[in-house]
Short mmCIF file of C-alpha atoms in Angstrom, two decimals:
data_model
loop_
_atom_site.label_atom_id
_atom_site.label_comp_id
_atom_site.label_asym_id
_atom_site.label_seq_id
_atom_site.Cartn_x
_atom_site.Cartn_y
_atom_site.Cartn_z
CA MET A 1 0.09 0.15 -0.06
CA LYS A 2 1.31 3.30 -1.09
CA THR A 3 1.38 6.41 1.25
CA ILE A 4 1.20 9.71 -0.10
CA PHE A 5 3.26 12.24 1.51
CA PHE A 6 2.12 15.57 0.39
CA ASN A 7 0.06 18.07 2.48
CA GLY A 8 -3.27 19.04 1.45
CA ILE A 9 -3.12 22.49 0.18
CA ILE A 10 -0.43 20.85 -2.15
CA ALA A 11 -3.15 18.21 -3.10
CA LEU A 12 -5.74 20.98 -3.47
CA LEU A 13 -3.50 23.31 -6.00
CA GLY A 14 -3.11 20.07 -7.95
CA VAL A 15 -6.98 19.42 -8.50
CA LEU A 16 -7.36 23.25 -9.13
CA SER A 17 -4.59 23.05 -11.85
CA ALA A 18 -5.93 20.27 -13.36
CA ASN A 19 -7.32 21.68 -16.45
CA ARG A 20 -4.34 23.81 -17.00
CA VAL A 21 -2.08 20.82 -17.24
CA CYS A 22 -4.22 17.90 -18.79
CA ALA A 23 -2.58 19.01 -22.21
CA GLN A 24 0.57 17.83 -21.35
CA GLN A 25 1.15 14.17 -22.61
CA THR A 26 1.79 11.63 -20.15
CA PHE A 27 2.22 7.98 -20.10
CA GLU A 28 3.50 4.80 -18.06
CA LYS A 29 5.58 1.89 -20.14
CA TYR A 30 7.22 -1.13 -20.06
CA TYR A 31 10.06 -2.47 -22.80
CA SER A 32 10.87 -5.96 -22.72
CA GLY A 33 11.63 -8.80 -24.86
CA PHE A 34 14.80 -7.22 -26.28
CA ALA A 35 17.51 -10.02 -27.49
CA GLY A 36 15.80 -12.80 -25.38
CA SER A 37 17.16 -11.21 -21.94
CA PRO A 38 14.14 -12.03 -19.50
CA SER A 39 15.33 -9.12 -17.42
CA SER A 40 16.58 -5.31 -18.28
CA VAL A 41 16.60 -2.04 -16.32
CA GLY A 42 16.65 1.69 -17.54
CA LEU A 43 19.74 3.47 -16.34
CA CYS A 44 19.65 6.70 -18.06
CA VAL A 45 17.13 9.03 -19.73
CA LYS A 46 17.50 12.17 -21.73
CA PRO A 47 15.26 14.34 -23.98
CA THR A 48 15.89 14.65 -27.40
CA SER A 49 15.43 17.72 -29.68
CA ASP A 50 12.39 16.61 -31.64
CA GLY A 51 10.50 15.97 -28.19
CA GLY A 52 11.10 12.49 -27.68
CA PHE A 53 13.46 10.53 -25.41
CA THR A 54 16.52 8.20 -25.73
CA VAL A 55 16.90 5.66 -22.87
CA LEU A 56 20.23 3.64 -21.83
CA GLY A 57 19.08 0.13 -20.80
CA SER A 58 20.90 -2.77 -19.46
CA LEU A 59 20.13 -6.63 -20.24
CA TYR A 60 20.89 -9.16 -17.99
CA TYR A 61 20.01 -12.87 -17.39
CA GLY A 62 22.42 -14.44 -14.67
CA ALA A 63 25.27 -12.99 -16.70
CA ASP A 64 25.44 -9.31 -18.64
CA LEU A 65 23.75 -9.64 -21.92
CA GLY A 66 24.89 -6.48 -23.12
CA PHE A 67 23.16 -2.69 -23.38
CA LEU A 68 21.15 -0.92 -25.72
CA MET A 69 20.13 2.51 -26.44
CA ILE A 70 16.31 3.15 -27.10
CA ASN A 71 14.44 6.21 -28.67
CA VAL A 72 10.96 6.93 -28.16
CA SER A 73 8.43 9.44 -29.35
CA ALA A 74 6.54 11.81 -27.43
CA SER A 75 3.86 9.33 -26.50
CA GLY A 76 6.82 6.33 -25.79
CA ASP A 77 6.58 4.53 -28.93
CA THR A 78 9.53 2.84 -29.95
CA LEU A 79 11.39 4.64 -33.04
CA LYS A 80 14.83 2.90 -33.05
CA THR A 81 16.65 0.62 -30.62
CA ALA A 82 20.47 -0.42 -30.75
CA ARG A 83 22.11 -3.20 -28.81
CA TYR A 84 25.85 -3.23 -27.73
CA ASP A 85 28.36 -5.73 -25.94
CA GLY A 86 29.29 -4.68 -22.51
CA SER A 87 27.39 -2.79 -20.15
CA GLY A 88 26.81 0.53 -20.43
CA THR A 89 26.18 2.90 -17.05
CA SER A 90 25.49 6.46 -18.36
CA PHE A 91 25.42 8.77 -21.12
CA CYS A 92 25.36 12.35 -21.99
CA THR A 93 24.62 14.32 -25.23
CA GLY A 94 26.65 16.84 -27.11
CA GLU A 95 26.69 18.99 -30.34
CA GLY A 96 24.18 17.95 -32.84
CA GLY A 97 22.36 15.30 -30.66
CA ASN A 98 25.87 12.92 -30.73
CA ILE A 99 25.89 10.79 -27.37
CA ILE A 100 28.70 10.06 -25.33
CA VAL A 101 28.26 6.73 -23.50
CA THR A 102 30.49 4.93 -20.79
CA GLY A 103 30.46 1.83 -18.90
CA ALA A 104 32.45 -1.28 -19.13
CA LYS A 105 33.56 -4.17 -21.90
CA GLU A 106 35.86 -7.07 -20.99
CA GLY A 107 37.60 -5.37 -18.01
CA ASN A 108 38.00 -2.17 -19.40
CA MET A 109 36.26 1.22 -19.14
CA LEU A 110 34.40 2.10 -21.92
CA MET A 111 34.24 5.49 -23.83
CA MET A 112 32.08 5.89 -27.02
CA LYS A 113 30.39 8.57 -29.11
CA LEU A 114 27.40 7.40 -31.07
CA ASP A 115 25.58 9.33 -33.78
CA VAL A 116 21.91 10.37 -33.51
CA ASP A 117 20.80 7.19 -35.00
CA PHE A 118 23.03 4.83 -32.80
CA ASN A 119 25.84 4.39 -34.97
CA PRO A 120 29.16 4.52 -33.35
CA ILE A 121 31.32 7.16 -34.38
CA TRP A 122 34.39 6.11 -32.27
CA VAL A 123 35.04 3.68 -29.29
CA ASN A 124 38.02 3.91 -26.88
CA PHE A 125 39.08 1.85 -23.99
CA PRO A 126 41.68 3.68 -21.77
CA GLY A 127 44.49 1.49 -20.36
CA MET A 128 43.68 0.42 -16.74
CA SER A 129 42.64 -3.31 -16.18
CA TYR A 130 39.44 -3.82 -14.01
CA ALA A 131 37.74 -0.66 -14.78
CA THR A 132 34.51 0.45 -15.45
CA GLY A 133 32.89 3.93 -16.01
CA THR A 134 30.01 5.54 -13.94
CA SER A 135 29.38 9.03 -15.37
CA ALA A 136 30.68 11.41 -18.23
CA CYS A 137 29.95 14.85 -19.14
CA LYS A 138 30.44 16.94 -22.41
CA LEU A 139 32.85 19.79 -21.63
CA SER A 140 33.07 23.41 -22.75
CA ASP A 141 36.31 23.06 -24.99
CA ASN A 142 33.97 20.12 -26.60
CA GLY A 143 36.01 17.32 -25.17
CA ASN A 144 34.67 14.90 -22.99
CA CYS A 145 35.07 13.74 -19.27
CA PHE A 146 34.75 10.16 -18.45
CA VAL A 147 34.69 8.96 -14.58
CA GLY A 148 35.12 5.57 -13.02
CA LYS A 149 36.87 3.29 -11.01
CA PHE A 150 39.50 0.57 -11.49
CA SER A 151 41.67 -1.88 -9.37
CA LEU A 152 44.91 -3.55 -9.99
CA HIS A 153 43.25 -7.01 -9.50
CA GLN A 154 39.71 -8.02 -9.95
CA TYR A 155 38.95 -8.42 -6.29
CA TRP A 156 41.18 -5.56 -4.71
CA TYR A 157 40.32 -2.36 -3.71
CA LYS A 158 39.19 0.62 -6.48
CA TYR A 159 40.88 3.55 -7.05
CA LEU A 160 39.06 6.89 -8.46
CA TYR A 161 39.69 6.93 -12.30
CA VAL A 162 38.93 10.13 -14.80
CA VAL A 163 40.12 10.26 -18.12
CA LYS A 164 39.67 13.28 -20.46
CA THR A 165 39.18 13.10 -24.48
CA ASP A 166 39.00 15.56 -27.21
CA ASP A 167 36.08 15.45 -29.48
CA ASP A 168 37.58 12.52 -31.36
CA GLY A 169 37.99 10.15 -28.48
CA HIS A 170 41.91 10.83 -28.29
CA ILE A 171 42.91 10.54 -24.71
CA ILE A 172 44.54 14.20 -23.70
CA TRP A 173 44.94 12.82 -20.27
CA GLU A 174 44.06 9.80 -17.38
CA ARG A 175 44.32 10.56 -13.60
CA TYR A 176 43.89 8.09 -10.62
CA PHE A 177 43.31 9.20 -7.15
CA GLY A 178 43.14 7.14 -3.90
CA GLY A 179 44.98 4.55 -2.19
CA ALA A 180 44.36 0.99 -0.48
CA GLY A 181 41.04 0.88 1.52
CA ASP A 182 39.75 4.22 -0.03
CA ASP A 183 37.29 2.51 -2.35
CA PRO A 184 35.63 5.38 -3.81
CA ASP A 185 32.71 5.38 -5.99
CA ALA A 186 31.96 8.77 -8.01
CA GLN A 187 28.37 8.58 -9.66
CA SER A 188 28.39 12.19 -11.12
CA VAL A 189 30.59 14.91 -12.75
CA LYS A 190 30.17 18.27 -13.48
CA GLU A 191 32.29 20.73 -15.13
CA THR A 192 33.18 24.23 -13.27
CA PRO A 193 33.04 27.65 -14.72
CA ASP A 194 37.02 27.65 -14.51
CA GLY A 195 36.99 24.21 -16.62
CA GLY A 196 38.02 22.06 -13.89
CA MET A 197 35.34 19.32 -12.81
CA LEU A 198 33.50 17.84 -9.53
CA LEU A 199 33.35 14.49 -8.95
CA CYS A 200 30.33 13.52 -6.35
CA GLY A 201 30.08 10.04 -4.92
CA SER A 202 30.72 8.06 -1.92
CA PHE A 203 34.35 7.61 -0.28
CA LYS A 204 35.57 5.44 2.20
CA MET A 205 37.56 8.11 4.71
CA LYS A 206 38.89 5.57 7.60
CA ASN A 207 39.57 2.15 8.35
CA ASP A 208 36.44 1.84 10.28
CA GLY A 209 34.25 1.08 7.58
CA SER A 210 32.59 4.50 7.59
CA VAL A 211 31.51 5.72 4.04
CA ASN A 212 30.96 9.69 3.51
CA LEU A 213 29.28 11.61 0.79
CA GLY A 214 32.03 13.24 -0.68
CA VAL A 215 33.02 15.72 -3.42
CA MET A 216 36.69 16.04 -5.42
CA LYS A 217 37.56 19.16 -7.49
CA ILE A 218 40.06 18.81 -10.32
CA SER A 219 41.58 21.08 -12.22
CA ALA A 220 41.28 21.29 -16.13
CA SER A 221 44.47 19.55 -16.39
CA GLY A 222 43.48 16.80 -13.86
CA ASP A 223 45.32 17.72 -10.73
CA SER A 224 43.45 17.36 -7.47
CA LEU A 225 42.55 20.67 -5.72
CA TRP A 226 40.64 19.48 -2.84
CA MET A 227 38.19 16.76 -1.47
CA LYS A 228 35.73 17.30 1.21
CA ASN A 229 33.18 15.20 2.59
CA TYR A 230 29.85 16.01 3.97
CA CYS A 231 28.93 12.93 6.39
CA ARG A 232 26.21 13.54 8.79
CA THR A 233 26.38 9.97 9.69
CA ASP A 234 29.13 7.21 9.10
CA GLN A 235 26.99 5.83 6.39
CA SER A 236 26.37 8.66 4.13
CA ARG A 237 26.41 8.13 0.10
CA GLY A 238 26.81 10.66 -2.83
CA TYR A 239 24.64 9.92 -6.08
CA VAL A 240 23.87 13.22 -7.97
CA ILE A 241 25.61 16.81 -7.99
CA LEU A 242 23.68 19.54 -9.63
CA PRO A 243 24.29 23.43 -9.94
CA ALA A 244 22.58 25.64 -7.77
CA ASN A 245 21.14 29.05 -8.02
CA PRO A 246 22.69 31.54 -8.45
CA ASP A 247 25.84 29.58 -7.74
CA GLY A 248 27.23 27.17 -5.73
CA TYR A 249 26.05 23.25 -6.08
CA PHE A 250 23.53 21.04 -4.63
CA LEU A 251 24.43 17.42 -3.55
CA ILE A 252 21.88 14.63 -3.40
CA GLY A 253 22.58 11.46 -1.38
CA THR A 254 21.74 9.33 1.43
CA ASP A 255 22.63 8.73 5.12
CA GLN A 256 21.67 6.09 7.60
CA PRO A 257 21.30 7.43 11.11
CA ASP A 258 22.30 4.98 13.92
CA ARG A 259 22.59 2.49 11.17
CA GLY A 260 18.75 2.47 10.80
CA PRO A 261 16.50 3.12 7.75
CA ILE A 262 18.36 4.96 4.82
CA GLU A 263 16.99 8.40 4.27
CA LEU A 264 17.17 11.16 1.55
CA TYR A 265 20.15 13.72 2.48
CA LEU A 266 20.73 16.92 0.29
CA VAL A 267 23.79 19.25 0.83
CA ARG A 268 24.03 22.71 -0.48
CA ILE A 269 27.68 23.82 -0.98
CA ASN A 270 29.56 27.11 -2.35
CA GLU A 271 32.01 26.90 -5.26
CA VAL A 272 34.85 25.93 -2.71
CA GLY A 273 32.91 23.14 -1.25
CA ASP A 274 31.88 24.97 1.97
CA THR A 275 28.46 23.67 3.28
CA LEU A 276 25.84 26.09 3.14
CA TRP A 277 22.72 24.25 4.40
CA THR A 278 21.71 20.33 4.77
CA ARG A 279 18.56 18.91 4.52
CA HIS A 280 17.30 15.31 5.55
CA TYR A 281 13.93 13.86 4.84
CA PRO A 282 12.94 11.08 7.15
CA GLY A 283 9.57 10.85 5.74
CA ILE A 284 11.29 8.77 2.69
CA LYS A 285 13.04 5.69 4.25
CA ASP A 286 15.04 2.93 3.36
CA VAL A 287 16.05 4.64 -0.22
CA GLN A 288 17.66 2.51 -2.65
CA ALA A 289 18.15 4.32 -5.78
CA LEU A 290 18.00 8.06 -6.72
CA GLY A 291 17.81 10.40 -9.87
CA ALA A 292 17.77 14.01 -9.65
CA THR A 293 17.54 17.13 -12.06
CA ARG A 294 17.54 20.82 -11.79
CA THR A 295 14.21 22.43 -12.76
CA SER A 296 13.46 25.57 -14.84
CA ASP A 297 12.52 27.54 -11.81
CA GLY A 298 15.79 26.98 -9.78
CA GLY A 299 14.32 24.10 -7.97
CA TYR A 300 15.15 20.16 -8.02
CA ALA A 301 12.94 17.06 -8.69
CA ILE A 302 14.16 13.72 -7.22
CA ALA A 303 13.35 10.38 -8.07
CA ALA A 304 13.51 8.34 -5.26
CA THR A 305 12.91 4.45 -4.63
CA ARG A 306 12.05 3.24 -1.34
CA GLU A 307 11.72 -0.37 0.01
CA ILE A 308 8.42 -0.78 1.50
CA ASP A 309 8.97 -4.35 2.90
CA SER A 310 10.26 -7.43 1.28
CA LEU A 311 6.82 -8.19 -0.16
CA ASN A 312 5.54 -5.03 -1.75
CA GLY A 313 9.05 -4.42 -3.11
CA PRO A 314 10.44 -0.82 -3.73
CA ASP A 315 8.05 2.06 -4.47
CA LEU A 316 9.27 4.98 -6.51
CA PHE A 317 8.49 8.67 -5.39
CA LEU A 318 8.84 11.86 -7.30
CA ILE A 319 9.70 14.67 -5.06
CA ARG A 320 9.97 18.36 -6.26
CA LEU A 321 11.74 20.84 -4.25
CA ASN A 322 12.23 24.33 -4.68
CA GLU A 323 15.67 26.08 -4.66
CA HIS A 324 16.51 25.88 -0.69
CA GLY A 325 15.50 22.38 -0.28
CA ASP A 326 11.84 22.66 0.84
CA THR A 327 9.26 20.29 -0.52
CA LEU A 328 6.73 21.66 -2.58
CA TRP A 329 5.27 18.14 -3.26
CA THR A 330 5.87 14.63 -3.35
CA ARG A 331 3.71 11.88 -5.42
CA PRO A 332 3.99 7.96 -5.59
CA ILE A 333 4.51 6.74 -9.05
CA GLY A 334 3.55 3.22 -10.44
CA GLY A 335 1.02 0.96 -9.85
CA PRO A 336 0.53 -2.77 -8.98
CA GLY A 337 4.00 -4.57 -8.73
CA THR A 338 7.51 -2.84 -8.43
CA GLN A 339 8.75 0.24 -9.94
CA SER A 340 12.12 1.78 -9.33
CA GLY A 341 13.66 5.09 -10.79
CA ARG A 342 17.17 5.57 -11.56
CA SER A 343 17.46 8.76 -13.76
CA ILE A 344 15.05 11.97 -14.17
CA GLN A 345 14.67 14.82 -16.70
CA GLN A 346 12.67 18.05 -16.88
CA THR A 347 10.58 17.97 -20.11
CA THR A 348 10.27 20.92 -22.40
CA ASP A 349 6.55 21.08 -21.17
CA GLY A 350 7.54 21.21 -17.71
CA GLY A 351 6.96 17.75 -17.05
CA PHE A 352 9.29 15.06 -15.97
CA ILE A 353 10.59 11.97 -17.38
CA VAL A 354 11.90 9.06 -15.31
CA THR A 355 13.39 5.45 -16.23
CA GLY A 356 14.25 2.75 -14.12
CA TYR A 357 13.06 -0.82 -13.69
CA GLY A 358 9.48 -2.15 -13.60
CA LYS A 359 7.67 -5.76 -12.96
CA ARG A 360 3.90 -6.41 -12.94
CA ASP A 361 2.56 -9.49 -11.82
CA ASP A 362 2.07 -10.99 -15.44
CA MET A 363 6.06 -10.56 -16.29
CA SER A 364 8.43 -13.20 -15.59
CA GLY A 365 11.24 -10.57 -15.23
CA SER A 366 12.12 -7.17 -14.83
CA ALA A 367 11.47 -4.29 -18.11
CA ILE A 368 12.88 -1.17 -18.57
CA TYR A 369 10.26 1.17 -17.29
CA LEU A 370 9.68 4.67 -18.39
CA VAL A 371 7.10 7.13 -17.07
CA LYS A 372 6.00 10.57 -18.15
CA THR A 373 3.99 12.92 -15.81
CA ASP A 374 2.93 16.46 -15.90
CA SER A 375 4.25 19.34 -14.01
CA LEU A 376 2.47 17.83 -10.98
CA GLY A 377 3.86 14.50 -11.07
CA ASN A 378 0.57 13.24 -12.59
CA TYR A 379 0.55 10.74 -15.49
CA THR A 380 -1.46 8.27 -17.40
CA PRO A 381 -1.03 4.70 -15.88
CA TYR A 382 -0.15 1.83 -17.72
CA SER A 383 -3.00 -0.35 -19.51
CA ILE A 384 -2.41 -3.40 -21.72
CA ASP A 385 -3.44 -1.37 -24.66
CA ASN A 386 -0.08 1.08 -24.59
CA LYS A 387 2.04 -1.93 -24.01
CA THR A 388 5.48 -1.24 -25.67
CA VAL A 389 7.69 -4.37 -26.94
CA ILE A 390 11.14 -3.96 -28.19
CA LEU A 391 12.36 -6.26 -30.59
CA PRO A 392 15.97 -7.99 -31.01
CA ASP A 393 18.45 -5.78 -32.73
CA VAL A 394 16.81 -3.98 -36.07
CA ARG A 395 19.62 -2.43 -37.65
CA ILE A 396 19.35 -0.17 -41.08
CA PHE A 397 22.40 0.85 -43.09
CA PRO A 398 22.89 3.32 -44.95
CA ASN A 399 20.17 5.53 -43.00
CA PRO A 400 19.80 7.93 -44.52
CA SER A 401 20.11 6.66 -47.87
CA ASN A 402 19.39 7.38 -51.64
CA GLY A 403 16.73 4.65 -51.58
CA ILE A 404 18.64 1.27 -50.96
CA PHE A 405 18.38 0.29 -47.47
CA ARG A 406 20.05 -3.14 -46.05
CA ILE A 407 17.53 -4.31 -43.17
CA LEU A 408 19.38 -6.79 -40.44
CA VAL A 409 17.06 -8.31 -37.44
CA SER A 410 18.99 -10.31 -35.15
CA GLY A 411 16.24 -12.83 -34.51
CA HIS A 412 12.87 -13.76 -36.24
CA ALA A 413 10.57 -11.72 -38.05
CA ASP A 414 7.42 -12.11 -39.93
CA LYS A 415 7.37 -9.38 -42.17
CA ILE A 416 8.33 -5.50 -42.73
CA GLU A 417 5.99 -2.53 -43.71
CA VAL A 418 7.22 0.92 -44.75
CA SER A 419 4.48 4.01 -44.12
CA ASP A 420 4.77 7.68 -44.36
CA MET A 421 4.58 9.76 -40.95
CA ARG A 422 0.70 9.93 -41.28
CA GLY A 423 0.01 6.11 -41.19
CA ASN A 424 -0.27 5.68 -45.15
CA THR A 425 1.30 2.11 -46.11
CA ILE A 426 3.73 2.22 -48.78
CA LYS A 427 5.29 -1.13 -49.13
CA SER A 428 4.64 -4.27 -47.22
CA LEU A 429 6.69 -7.48 -47.78
CA VAL A 430 7.56 -10.94 -46.11
CA TYR A 431 10.94 -10.50 -44.27
CA LYS A 432 13.43 -13.19 -45.85
CA PRO A 433 16.99 -12.17 -45.53
CA GLU A 434 18.75 -12.87 -48.52
CA SER A 435 22.30 -13.72 -46.64
CA GLU A 436 23.95 -13.11 -43.28
CA ALA A 437 24.18 -9.36 -44.39
CA GLY A 438 20.19 -9.09 -44.23
CA TYR A 439 17.51 -7.98 -46.68
CA THR A 440 17.73 -5.41 -49.41
CA LEU A 441 14.90 -2.79 -49.30
CA ASN A 442 14.46 -0.72 -52.41
CA LEU A 443 12.52 2.56 -51.87
CA GLU A 444 14.21 4.32 -55.27
CA MET A 445 10.81 5.23 -56.75
CA ILE A 446 9.21 7.08 -53.76
CA PRO A 447 9.90 10.62 -52.65
CA ALA A 448 12.48 12.00 -50.08
CA GLY A 449 11.69 12.29 -46.76
CA ILE A 450 11.15 10.72 -43.22
CA TYR A 451 9.53 7.26 -43.13
CA LEU A 452 8.73 4.52 -40.65
CA LEU A 453 9.73 0.99 -40.89
CA ARG A 454 7.78 -1.52 -38.98
CA VAL A 455 9.16 -5.12 -38.18
CA TYR A 456 6.72 -7.64 -37.40
CA SER A 457 7.55 -10.69 -35.12
CA GLN A 458 5.62 -12.94 -32.73
CA GLU A 459 7.00 -10.77 -29.92
CA GLY A 460 5.38 -7.49 -30.96
CA ILE A 461 6.19 -4.43 -33.44
CA SER A 462 9.47 -2.63 -33.63
CA VAL A 463 9.30 0.81 -35.36
CA ASN A 464 12.19 2.28 -36.71
CA LYS A 465 12.49 5.66 -38.38
CA ILE A 466 14.54 5.70 -42.20
CA ILE A 467 15.24 8.87 -44.34
CA LYS A 468 15.36 8.69 -47.91
CA ILE A 469 17.20 11.45 -49.68
CA HIS A 470 17.82 12.06 -53.41
CA GLY A 471 13.97 11.31 -54.26
CA LEU A 472 11.81 11.99 -57.28
#
């Protein structure tokens, strides 16, 4: 049973504002069935320039089955997907909508740049072994910063690992920090006005098992300038760092007073890391995962997953704060089953998009969970009629093309269908791969423009965008 933590005034405002916000498009969807994986989870979501969303998800079944990028429309319909080997953990976007991804592959930190159609532009692996990337950011000089951790041995303590590349993926410098027993875990990175970087995460400061929410400042050349911790208890952890208004930063994490329930914990710091104020929220207990974003009015929105009990599983809450950390409202998200949030962003219409994992009673494993709310946290609940299923790798190349497209489907497909953006069917045919290279689709006789390619199989329908150039 979900408990609603918001006061009567905010509830009344939500009712009175219903007519104003009802025009905002909302949905709740589960994405599953990709590459035969029974379990998947959404780790990061970003809005796209056309009003849709890009999601990074992880696939697993006892062992890692890779990761995928999904592009969905403003209504949550799948437009394209791509799967990659390794494990992706986070991504950021750069100029022209290009995507910078980090994670791990074969024991090395993964650094990868994709174009807007998810085609790799470059892939690089820095030299440290047993390494994984946890966060990435685009820099003002058009370079990239990748943050993660590495170890000299698979089972030894970890070191903090930071790599800077140029826009083409060439390594400019790489640094590691920490020592035996420190076991740092940076989860978020932000560039500072002087070209340096702030790393936020959890740092083991002592040999007594305590873990502290901490921030490290490094220069543009990778030198360590300072490191500070913000521990209210001996079990404080950092997840996200965000710019504050008008300056300084906002740290979002958790702590565990007296080793009891894990609580949401926020810290406001200035540009040199001094604490300005702290807030804790005992109403949201046993917090398991966090995502946070800054809002257009200078406040913040947090997606917090809390464990209610072993039977009900985690519940997802959307928490809206002003710039001082005061709670404006809190909304429970999700229906029967389990929902969890890992990443949240504000959308152009003032609403919010959240991804994580979800599992309903009719599902054998977890699915990538995506919910779009209005500006007050309201949304259209999931129903069987709006279920979206992701098919195994549908790859289209070249795309754009002058009319000759190669279609490659990893897995079974019954037929393919091409339609215009109004839904008018232009071509429908049985999918029969000519070879391992796939099927040749000839659209030379249709006008230039954007079209939708639907691939039908027993699992459902995958919708992919294709672009025809040099048409009639």
